[in-house]
Coordinates of C-alpha atoms in Angstrom, one line a residue:
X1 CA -17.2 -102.3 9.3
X2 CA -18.0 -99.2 12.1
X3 CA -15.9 -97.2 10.1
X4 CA -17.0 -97.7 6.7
X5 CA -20.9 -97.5 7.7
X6 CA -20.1 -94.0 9.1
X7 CA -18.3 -93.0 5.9
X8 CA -21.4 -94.1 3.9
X9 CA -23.7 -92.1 5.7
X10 CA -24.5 -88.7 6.4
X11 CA -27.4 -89.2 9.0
X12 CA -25.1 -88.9 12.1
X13 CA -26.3 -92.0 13.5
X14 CA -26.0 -92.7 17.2
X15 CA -24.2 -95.9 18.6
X16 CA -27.5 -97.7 19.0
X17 CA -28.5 -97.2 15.3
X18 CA -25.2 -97.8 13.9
X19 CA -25.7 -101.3 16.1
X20 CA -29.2 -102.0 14.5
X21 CA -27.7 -101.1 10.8
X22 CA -25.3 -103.8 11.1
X23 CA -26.5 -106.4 13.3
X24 CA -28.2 -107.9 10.4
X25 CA -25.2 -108.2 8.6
X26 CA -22.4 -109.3 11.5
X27 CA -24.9 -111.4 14.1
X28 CA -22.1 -112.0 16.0
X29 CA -22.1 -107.8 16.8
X30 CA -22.8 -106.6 20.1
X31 CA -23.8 -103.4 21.2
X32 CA -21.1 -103.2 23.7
X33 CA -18.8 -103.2 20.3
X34 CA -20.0 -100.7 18.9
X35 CA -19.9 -98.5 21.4
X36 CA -16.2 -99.3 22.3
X37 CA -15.0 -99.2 19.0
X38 CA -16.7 -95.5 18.3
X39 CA -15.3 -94.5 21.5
X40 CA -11.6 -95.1 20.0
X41 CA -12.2 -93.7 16.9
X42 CA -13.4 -90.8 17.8
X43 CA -10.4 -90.7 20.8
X44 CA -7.9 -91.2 17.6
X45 CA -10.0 -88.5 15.6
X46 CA -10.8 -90.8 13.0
X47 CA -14.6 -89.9 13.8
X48 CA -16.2 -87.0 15.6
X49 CA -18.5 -87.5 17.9
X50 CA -21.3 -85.1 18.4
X51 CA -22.9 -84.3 21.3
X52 CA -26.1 -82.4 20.1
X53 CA -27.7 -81.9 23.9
X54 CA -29.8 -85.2 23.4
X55 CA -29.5 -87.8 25.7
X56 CA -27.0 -90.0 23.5
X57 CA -24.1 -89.2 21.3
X58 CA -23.7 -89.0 17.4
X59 CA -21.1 -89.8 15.4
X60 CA -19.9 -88.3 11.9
X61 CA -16.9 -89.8 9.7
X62 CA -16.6 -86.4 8.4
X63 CA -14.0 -84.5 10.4
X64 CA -13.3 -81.9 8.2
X65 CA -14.5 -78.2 9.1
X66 CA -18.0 -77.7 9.7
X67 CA -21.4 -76.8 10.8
X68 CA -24.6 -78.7 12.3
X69 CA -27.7 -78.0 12.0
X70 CA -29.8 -80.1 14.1
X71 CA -34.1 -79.7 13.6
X72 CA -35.5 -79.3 17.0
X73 CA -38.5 -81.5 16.0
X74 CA -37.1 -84.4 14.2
X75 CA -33.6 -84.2 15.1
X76 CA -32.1 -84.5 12.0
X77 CA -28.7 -83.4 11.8
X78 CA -27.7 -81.7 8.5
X79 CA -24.4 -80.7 7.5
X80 CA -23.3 -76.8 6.8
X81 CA -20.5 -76.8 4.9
X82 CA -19.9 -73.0 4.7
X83 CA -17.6 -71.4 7.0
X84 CA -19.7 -69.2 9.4
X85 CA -17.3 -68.4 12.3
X86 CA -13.3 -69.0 11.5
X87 CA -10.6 -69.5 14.3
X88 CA -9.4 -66.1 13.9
X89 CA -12.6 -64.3 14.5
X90 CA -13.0 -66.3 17.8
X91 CA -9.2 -65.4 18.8
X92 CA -10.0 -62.1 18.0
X93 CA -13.3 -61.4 20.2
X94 CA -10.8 -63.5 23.2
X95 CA -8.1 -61.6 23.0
X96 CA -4.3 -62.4 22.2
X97 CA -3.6 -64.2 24.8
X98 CA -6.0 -67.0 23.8
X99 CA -5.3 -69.9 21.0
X100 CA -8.6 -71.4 19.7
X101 CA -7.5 -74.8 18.1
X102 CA -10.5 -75.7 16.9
X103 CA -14.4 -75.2 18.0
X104 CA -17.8 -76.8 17.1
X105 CA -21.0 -75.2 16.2
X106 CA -24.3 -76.3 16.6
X107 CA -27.7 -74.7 15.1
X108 CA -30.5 -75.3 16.0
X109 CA -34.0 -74.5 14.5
X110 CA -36.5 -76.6 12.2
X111 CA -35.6 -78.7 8.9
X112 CA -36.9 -77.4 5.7
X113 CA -39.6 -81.0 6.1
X114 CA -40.8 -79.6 10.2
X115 CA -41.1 -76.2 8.6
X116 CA -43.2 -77.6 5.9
X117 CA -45.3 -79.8 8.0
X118 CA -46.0 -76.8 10.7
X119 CA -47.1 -74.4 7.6
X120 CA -49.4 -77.0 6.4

């Protein structure tokens, strides 16, 4: 049920709001769930889980290459799906002697709705 929330989603919920989504649905949920079966998927990298510099984590059923934007203001996390930095460039600015395997890459800034609500 975790798992299938996550898929359906693109808000990059944390394990608390993924809890109050389904709670409702499954009474017999606990938090304590949750939270233990996020922590194995994302272990068997069935989910990714997102630390974003706030206090909790977020999760994303989306593993496949990409970007984050995250809105300083609301943080809402939005999805970049364009390939800004690739493994080779990284390997490249290291050296040879390094392997990058993978890497994650947050941006940070204001959502197109913060930007319009500060310019009003």
């Amino acid at each position: 049920m975790i798992l299938e929330y996550l898929k359906n989603t693109t808000a990059h919920p944390t394990a608390e709001q993924v809890y109050d989504d389904l709670r409702e649905d499954c009474p017999g949920l606990s938090l304590s769930t949750v939270y233990r079966n996020l922590r194995l998927l994302s272990e068997d990298g069935v989910i990714r889980r997102m630390d974003t510099g706030e206090s909790v984590d977020r999760f994303d059923a989306d593993t496949s290459p990409h970007t984050h934007f995250i809105c300083s203001h609301c943080k809402q996390v939005t999805d970049v799906f364009q390939t800004l930095i690739e493994a080779e460039q990284l390997t490249s600015a290291l050296g040879k002697d390094y392997q990058v395997k993978q890497h994650t890459l947050y941006l940070y800034g204001l959502c197109n709705q913060c930007t319009a609500s500060e310019q009003a």
